XYZ file of N, CA and C in Angstrom:
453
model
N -44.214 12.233 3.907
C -43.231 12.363 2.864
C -42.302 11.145 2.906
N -42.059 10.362 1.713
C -41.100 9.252 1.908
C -39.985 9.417 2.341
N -39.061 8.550 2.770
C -37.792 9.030 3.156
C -36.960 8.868 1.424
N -35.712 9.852 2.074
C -34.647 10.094 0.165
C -33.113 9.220 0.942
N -33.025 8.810 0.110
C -30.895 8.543 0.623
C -30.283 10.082 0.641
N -29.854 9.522 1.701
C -29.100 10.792 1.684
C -27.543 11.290 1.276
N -27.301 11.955 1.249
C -26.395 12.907 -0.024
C -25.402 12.483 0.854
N -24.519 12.028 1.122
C -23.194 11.065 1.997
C -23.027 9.677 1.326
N -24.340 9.196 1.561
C -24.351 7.901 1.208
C -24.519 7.838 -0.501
N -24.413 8.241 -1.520
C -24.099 8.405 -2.799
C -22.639 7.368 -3.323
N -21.696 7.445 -2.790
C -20.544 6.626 -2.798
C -20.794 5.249 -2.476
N -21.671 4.882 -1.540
C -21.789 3.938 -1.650
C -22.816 3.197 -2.200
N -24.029 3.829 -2.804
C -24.841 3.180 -3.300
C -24.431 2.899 -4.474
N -22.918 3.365 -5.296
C -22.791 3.324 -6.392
C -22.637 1.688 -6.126
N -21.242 1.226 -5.016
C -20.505 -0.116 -4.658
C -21.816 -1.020 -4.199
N -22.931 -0.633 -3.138
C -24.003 -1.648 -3.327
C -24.803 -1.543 -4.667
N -24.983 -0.951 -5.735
C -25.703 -0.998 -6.683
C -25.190 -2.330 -7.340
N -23.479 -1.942 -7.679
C -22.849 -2.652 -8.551
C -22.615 -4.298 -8.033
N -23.056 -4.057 -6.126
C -22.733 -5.398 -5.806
C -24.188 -6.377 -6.067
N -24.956 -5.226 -5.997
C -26.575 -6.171 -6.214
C -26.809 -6.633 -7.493
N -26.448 -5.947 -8.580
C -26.823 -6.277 -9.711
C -25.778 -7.816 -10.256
N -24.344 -8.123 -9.517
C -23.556 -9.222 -10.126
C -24.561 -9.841 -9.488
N -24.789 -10.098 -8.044
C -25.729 -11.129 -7.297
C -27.200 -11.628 -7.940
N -27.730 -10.211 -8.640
C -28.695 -10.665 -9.308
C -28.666 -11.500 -10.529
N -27.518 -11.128 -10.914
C -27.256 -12.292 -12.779
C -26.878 -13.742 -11.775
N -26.073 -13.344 -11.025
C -25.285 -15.057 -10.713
C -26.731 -15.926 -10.383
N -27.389 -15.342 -9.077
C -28.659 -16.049 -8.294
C -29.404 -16.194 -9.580
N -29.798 -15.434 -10.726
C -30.478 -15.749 -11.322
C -30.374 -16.827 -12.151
N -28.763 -16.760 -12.865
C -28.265 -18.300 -13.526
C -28.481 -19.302 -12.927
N -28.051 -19.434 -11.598
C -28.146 -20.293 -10.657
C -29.431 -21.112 -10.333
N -30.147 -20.208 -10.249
C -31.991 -20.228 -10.128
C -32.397 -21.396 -11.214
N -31.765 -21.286 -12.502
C -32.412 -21.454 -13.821
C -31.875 -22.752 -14.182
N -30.277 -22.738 -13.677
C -29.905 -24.117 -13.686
C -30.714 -24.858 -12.522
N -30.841 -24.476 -11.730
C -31.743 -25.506 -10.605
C -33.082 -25.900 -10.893
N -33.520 -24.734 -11.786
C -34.704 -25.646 -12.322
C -34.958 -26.682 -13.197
N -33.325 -26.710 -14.409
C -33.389 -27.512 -14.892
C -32.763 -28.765 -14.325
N -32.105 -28.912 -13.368
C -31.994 -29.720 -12.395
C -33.056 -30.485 -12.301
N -34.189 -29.858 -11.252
C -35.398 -30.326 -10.790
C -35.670 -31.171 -11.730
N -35.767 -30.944 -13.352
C -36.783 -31.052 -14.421
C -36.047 -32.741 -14.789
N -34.712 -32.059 -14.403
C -34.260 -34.100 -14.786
C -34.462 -34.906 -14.101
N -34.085 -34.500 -12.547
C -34.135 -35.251 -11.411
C -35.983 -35.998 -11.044
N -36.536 -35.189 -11.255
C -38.196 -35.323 -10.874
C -38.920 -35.772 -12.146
N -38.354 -35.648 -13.491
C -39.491 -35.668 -14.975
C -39.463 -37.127 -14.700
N -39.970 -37.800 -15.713
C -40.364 -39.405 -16.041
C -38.681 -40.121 -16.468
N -37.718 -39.434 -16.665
C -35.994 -39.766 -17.105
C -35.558 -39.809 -15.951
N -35.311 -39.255 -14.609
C -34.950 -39.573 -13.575
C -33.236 -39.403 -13.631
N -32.964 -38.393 -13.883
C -31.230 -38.010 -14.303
C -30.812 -37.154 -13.529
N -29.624 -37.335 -13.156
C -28.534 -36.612 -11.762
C -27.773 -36.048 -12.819
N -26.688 -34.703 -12.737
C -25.822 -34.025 -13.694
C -24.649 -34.551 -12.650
N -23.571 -35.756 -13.164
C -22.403 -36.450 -12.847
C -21.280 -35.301 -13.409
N -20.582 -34.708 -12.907
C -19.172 -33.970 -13.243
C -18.007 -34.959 -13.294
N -17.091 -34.998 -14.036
C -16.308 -35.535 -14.169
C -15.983 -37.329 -13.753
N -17.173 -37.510 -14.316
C -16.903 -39.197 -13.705
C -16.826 -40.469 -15.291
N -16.798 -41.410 -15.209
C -16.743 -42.156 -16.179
C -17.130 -41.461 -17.717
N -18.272 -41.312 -17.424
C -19.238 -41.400 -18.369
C -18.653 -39.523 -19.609
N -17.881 -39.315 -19.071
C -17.541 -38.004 -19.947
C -17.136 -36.979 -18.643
N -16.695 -35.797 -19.362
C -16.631 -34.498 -18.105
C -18.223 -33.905 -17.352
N -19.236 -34.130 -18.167
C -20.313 -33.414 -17.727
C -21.386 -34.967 -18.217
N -22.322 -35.631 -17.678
C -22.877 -36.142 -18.047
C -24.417 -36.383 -17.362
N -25.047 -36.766 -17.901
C -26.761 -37.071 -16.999
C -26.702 -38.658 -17.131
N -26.627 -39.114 -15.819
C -26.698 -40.458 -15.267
C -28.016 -40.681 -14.501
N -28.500 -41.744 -14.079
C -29.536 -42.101 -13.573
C -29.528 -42.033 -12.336
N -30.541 -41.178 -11.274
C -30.907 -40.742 -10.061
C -29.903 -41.856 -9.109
N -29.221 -41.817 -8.648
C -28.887 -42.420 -7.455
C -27.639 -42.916 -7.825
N -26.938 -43.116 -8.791
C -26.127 -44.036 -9.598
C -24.805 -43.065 -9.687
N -24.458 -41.489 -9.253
C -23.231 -41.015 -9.568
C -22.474 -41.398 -8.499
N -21.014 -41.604 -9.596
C -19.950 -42.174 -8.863
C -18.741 -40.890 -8.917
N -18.783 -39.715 -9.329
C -18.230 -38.523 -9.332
C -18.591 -37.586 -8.817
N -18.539 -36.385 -9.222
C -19.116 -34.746 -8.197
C -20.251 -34.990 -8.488
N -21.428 -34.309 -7.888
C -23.062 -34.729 -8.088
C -23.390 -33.232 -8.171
N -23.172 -32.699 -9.645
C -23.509 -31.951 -9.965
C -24.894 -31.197 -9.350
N -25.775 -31.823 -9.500
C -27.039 -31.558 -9.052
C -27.126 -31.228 -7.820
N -26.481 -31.747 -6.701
C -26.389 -31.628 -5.401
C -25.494 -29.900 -5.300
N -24.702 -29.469 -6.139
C -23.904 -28.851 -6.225
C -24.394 -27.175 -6.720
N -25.148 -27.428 -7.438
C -26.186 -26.247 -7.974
C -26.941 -25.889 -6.634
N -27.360 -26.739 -6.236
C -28.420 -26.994 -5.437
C -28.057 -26.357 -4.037
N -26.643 -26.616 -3.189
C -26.224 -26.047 -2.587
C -25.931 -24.157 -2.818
N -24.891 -24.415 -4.189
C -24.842 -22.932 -4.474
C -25.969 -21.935 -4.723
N -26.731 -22.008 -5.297
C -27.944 -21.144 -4.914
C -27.976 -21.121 -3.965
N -28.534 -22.159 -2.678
C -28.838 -21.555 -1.578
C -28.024 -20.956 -0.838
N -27.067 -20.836 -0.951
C -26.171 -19.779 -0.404
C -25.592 -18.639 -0.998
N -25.569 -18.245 -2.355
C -25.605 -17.512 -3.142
C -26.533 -16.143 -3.244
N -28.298 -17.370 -2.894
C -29.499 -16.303 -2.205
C -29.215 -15.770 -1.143
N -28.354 -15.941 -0.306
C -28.037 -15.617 1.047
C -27.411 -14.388 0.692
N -25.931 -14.118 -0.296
C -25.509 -13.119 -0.636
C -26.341 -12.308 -1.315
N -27.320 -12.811 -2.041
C -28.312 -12.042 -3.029
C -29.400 -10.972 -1.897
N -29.756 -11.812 -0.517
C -30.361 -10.931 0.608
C -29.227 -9.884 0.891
N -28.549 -10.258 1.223
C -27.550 -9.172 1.834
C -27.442 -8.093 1.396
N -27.269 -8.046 -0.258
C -27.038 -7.430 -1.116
C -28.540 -6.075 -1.247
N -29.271 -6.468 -1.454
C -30.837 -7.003 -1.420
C -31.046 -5.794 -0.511
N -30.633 -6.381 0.999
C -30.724 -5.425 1.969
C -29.760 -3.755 2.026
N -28.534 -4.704 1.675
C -27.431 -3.168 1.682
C -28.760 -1.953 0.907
N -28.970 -2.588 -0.383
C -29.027 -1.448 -0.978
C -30.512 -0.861 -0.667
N -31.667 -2.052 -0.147
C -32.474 -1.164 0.413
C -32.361 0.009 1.861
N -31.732 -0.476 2.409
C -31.522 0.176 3.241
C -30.665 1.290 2.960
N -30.040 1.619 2.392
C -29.212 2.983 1.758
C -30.248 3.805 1.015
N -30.881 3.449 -0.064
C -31.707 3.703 -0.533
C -33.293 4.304 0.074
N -33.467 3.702 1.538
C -34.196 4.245 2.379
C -36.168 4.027 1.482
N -35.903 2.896 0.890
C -37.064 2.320 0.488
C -38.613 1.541 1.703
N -39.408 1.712 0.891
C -40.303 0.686 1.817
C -40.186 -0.405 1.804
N -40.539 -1.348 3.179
C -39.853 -2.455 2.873
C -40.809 -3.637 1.728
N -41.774 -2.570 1.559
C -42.311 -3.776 0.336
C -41.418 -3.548 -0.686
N -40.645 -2.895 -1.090
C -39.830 -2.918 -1.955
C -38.693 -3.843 -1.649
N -38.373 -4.381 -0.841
C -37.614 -5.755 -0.011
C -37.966 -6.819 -0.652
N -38.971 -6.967 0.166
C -39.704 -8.294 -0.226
C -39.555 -8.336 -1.975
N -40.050 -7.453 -2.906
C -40.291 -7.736 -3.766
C -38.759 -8.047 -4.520
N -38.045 -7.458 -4.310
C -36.441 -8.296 -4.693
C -36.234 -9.187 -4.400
N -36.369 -9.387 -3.233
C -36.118 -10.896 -2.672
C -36.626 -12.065 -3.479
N -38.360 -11.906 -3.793
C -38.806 -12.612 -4.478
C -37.925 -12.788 -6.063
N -37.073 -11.935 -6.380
C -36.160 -12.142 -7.796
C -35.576 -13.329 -7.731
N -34.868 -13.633 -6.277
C -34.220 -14.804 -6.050
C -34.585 -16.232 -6.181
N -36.287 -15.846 -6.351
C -36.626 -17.440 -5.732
C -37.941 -18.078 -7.443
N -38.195 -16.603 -8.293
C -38.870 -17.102 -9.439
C -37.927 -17.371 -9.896
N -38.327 -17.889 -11.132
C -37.287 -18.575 -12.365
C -36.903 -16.961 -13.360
N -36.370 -16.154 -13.669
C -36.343 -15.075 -14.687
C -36.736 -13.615 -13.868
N -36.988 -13.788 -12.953
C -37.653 -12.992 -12.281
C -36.632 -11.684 -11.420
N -35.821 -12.372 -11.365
C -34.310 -11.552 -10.661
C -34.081 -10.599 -11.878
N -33.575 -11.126 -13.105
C -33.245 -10.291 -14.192
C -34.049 -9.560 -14.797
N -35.644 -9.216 -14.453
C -36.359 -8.099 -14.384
C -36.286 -7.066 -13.637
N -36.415 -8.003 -12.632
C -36.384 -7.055 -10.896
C -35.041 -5.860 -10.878
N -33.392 -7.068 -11.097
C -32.610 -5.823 -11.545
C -32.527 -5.167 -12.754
N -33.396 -5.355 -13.789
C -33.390 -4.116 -14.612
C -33.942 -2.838 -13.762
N -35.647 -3.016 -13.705
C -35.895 -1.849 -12.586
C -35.289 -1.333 -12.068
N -34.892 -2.237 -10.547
C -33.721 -1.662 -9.556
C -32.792 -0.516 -9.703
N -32.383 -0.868 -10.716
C -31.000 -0.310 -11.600
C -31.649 1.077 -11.989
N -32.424 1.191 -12.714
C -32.933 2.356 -13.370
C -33.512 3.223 -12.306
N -34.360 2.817 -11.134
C -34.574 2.960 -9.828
C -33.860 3.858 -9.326
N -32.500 2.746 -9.549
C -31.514 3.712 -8.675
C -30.823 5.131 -9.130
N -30.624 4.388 -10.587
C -30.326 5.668 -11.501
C -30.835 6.730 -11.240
N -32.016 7.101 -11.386
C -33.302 8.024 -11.248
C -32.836 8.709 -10.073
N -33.233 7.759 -9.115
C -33.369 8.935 -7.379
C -31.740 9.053 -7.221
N -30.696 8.502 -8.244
C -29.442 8.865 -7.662
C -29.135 10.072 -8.495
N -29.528 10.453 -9.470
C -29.330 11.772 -10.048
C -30.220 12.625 -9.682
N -31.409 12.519 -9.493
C -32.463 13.698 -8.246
C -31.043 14.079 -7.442
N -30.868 12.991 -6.531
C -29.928 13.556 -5.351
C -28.506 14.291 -5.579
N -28.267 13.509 -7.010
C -26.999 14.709 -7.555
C -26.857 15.828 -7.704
N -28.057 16.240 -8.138
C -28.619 17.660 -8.511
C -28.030 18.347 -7.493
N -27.425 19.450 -8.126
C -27.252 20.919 -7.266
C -28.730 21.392 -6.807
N -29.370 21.728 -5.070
C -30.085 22.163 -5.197
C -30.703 23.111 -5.980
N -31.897 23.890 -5.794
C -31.907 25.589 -6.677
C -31.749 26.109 -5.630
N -30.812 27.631 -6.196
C -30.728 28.351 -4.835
C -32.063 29.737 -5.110
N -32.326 30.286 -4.510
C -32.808 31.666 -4.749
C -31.919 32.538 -4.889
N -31.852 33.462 -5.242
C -30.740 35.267 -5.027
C -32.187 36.205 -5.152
N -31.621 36.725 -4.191
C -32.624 37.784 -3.502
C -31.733 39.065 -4.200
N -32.453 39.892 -4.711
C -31.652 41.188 -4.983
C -32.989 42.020 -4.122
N -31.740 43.694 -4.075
C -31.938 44.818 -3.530
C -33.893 45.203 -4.063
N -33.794 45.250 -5.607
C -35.292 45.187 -6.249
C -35.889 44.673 -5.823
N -35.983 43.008 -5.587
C -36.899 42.429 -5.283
C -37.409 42.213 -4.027
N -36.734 43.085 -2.813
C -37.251 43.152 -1.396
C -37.786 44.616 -1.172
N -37.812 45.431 -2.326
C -38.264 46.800 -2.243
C -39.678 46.558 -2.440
N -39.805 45.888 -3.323
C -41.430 45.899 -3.456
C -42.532 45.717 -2.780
């Protein structure tokens, strides 16, 4: 029989639900700008995203050449530490949730496709919804009457 969360831990799966799902939009923006990162930095244009330097507030300058914040470097960092909160998160709620851990892995992987996070927490979400109202449920009770033990 799988394991269920158990009826205590309800309070908090509401606070890890709500903390997994911001982690999942941010990591996922994050994700998407880094790919378009990649796409300047690596395509046949060869362009760095310069923040606030000469050339305007936000600009694409040529690989090696920024003389301001290095945008690109900057994305690049925040995701990867961002995914770090996105595991954590990731974990809180599997582990409350009392899932298999292939169900781990497969969030995790939200973090690291391109679009793939903002599927993963749709599921999740509804996931949680689901087995968190099972567990709301008032059990059923029986009532035994006087009749029905005569028989």
């Amino acid at each position: 029989m799988p394991l269920r969360p158990k009826a205590s831990d309800v309070p908090a799966i509401r606070g890890a639900l709500k903390f997994y799902r911001i982690s999942a939009y941010v990591t996922g923006t994050l994700l998407l700008l880094l790919v378009l990162e990649m796409l300047f930095k690596y395509s046949p244009i060869h362009r760095e995203i310069e923040l606030g330097g000469p050339n305007g507030l936000i600009a694409l300058v040529p690989d090696g050449t920024v003389r301001a914040v290095n945008l690109s470097t900057g994305i690049l960092i925040a995701h990867g530490w961002l995914y770090v909160v996105y595991l954590f998160c990731d974990f809180r709620l599997w582990s409350l949730m009392r899932w298999p851990f292939s169900r781990f892995i497969q969030i995790a992987l939200g973090g690291v496709v391109p679009f793939l996070s903002f599927i993963v927490e749709h599921f999740i979400t509804r996931r949680v919804h689901h087995e968190r109202a099972e567990l709301e449920q008032p059990a059923p009770t029986t009532v035994t009457t006087p009749e029905a033990t005569n028989r």
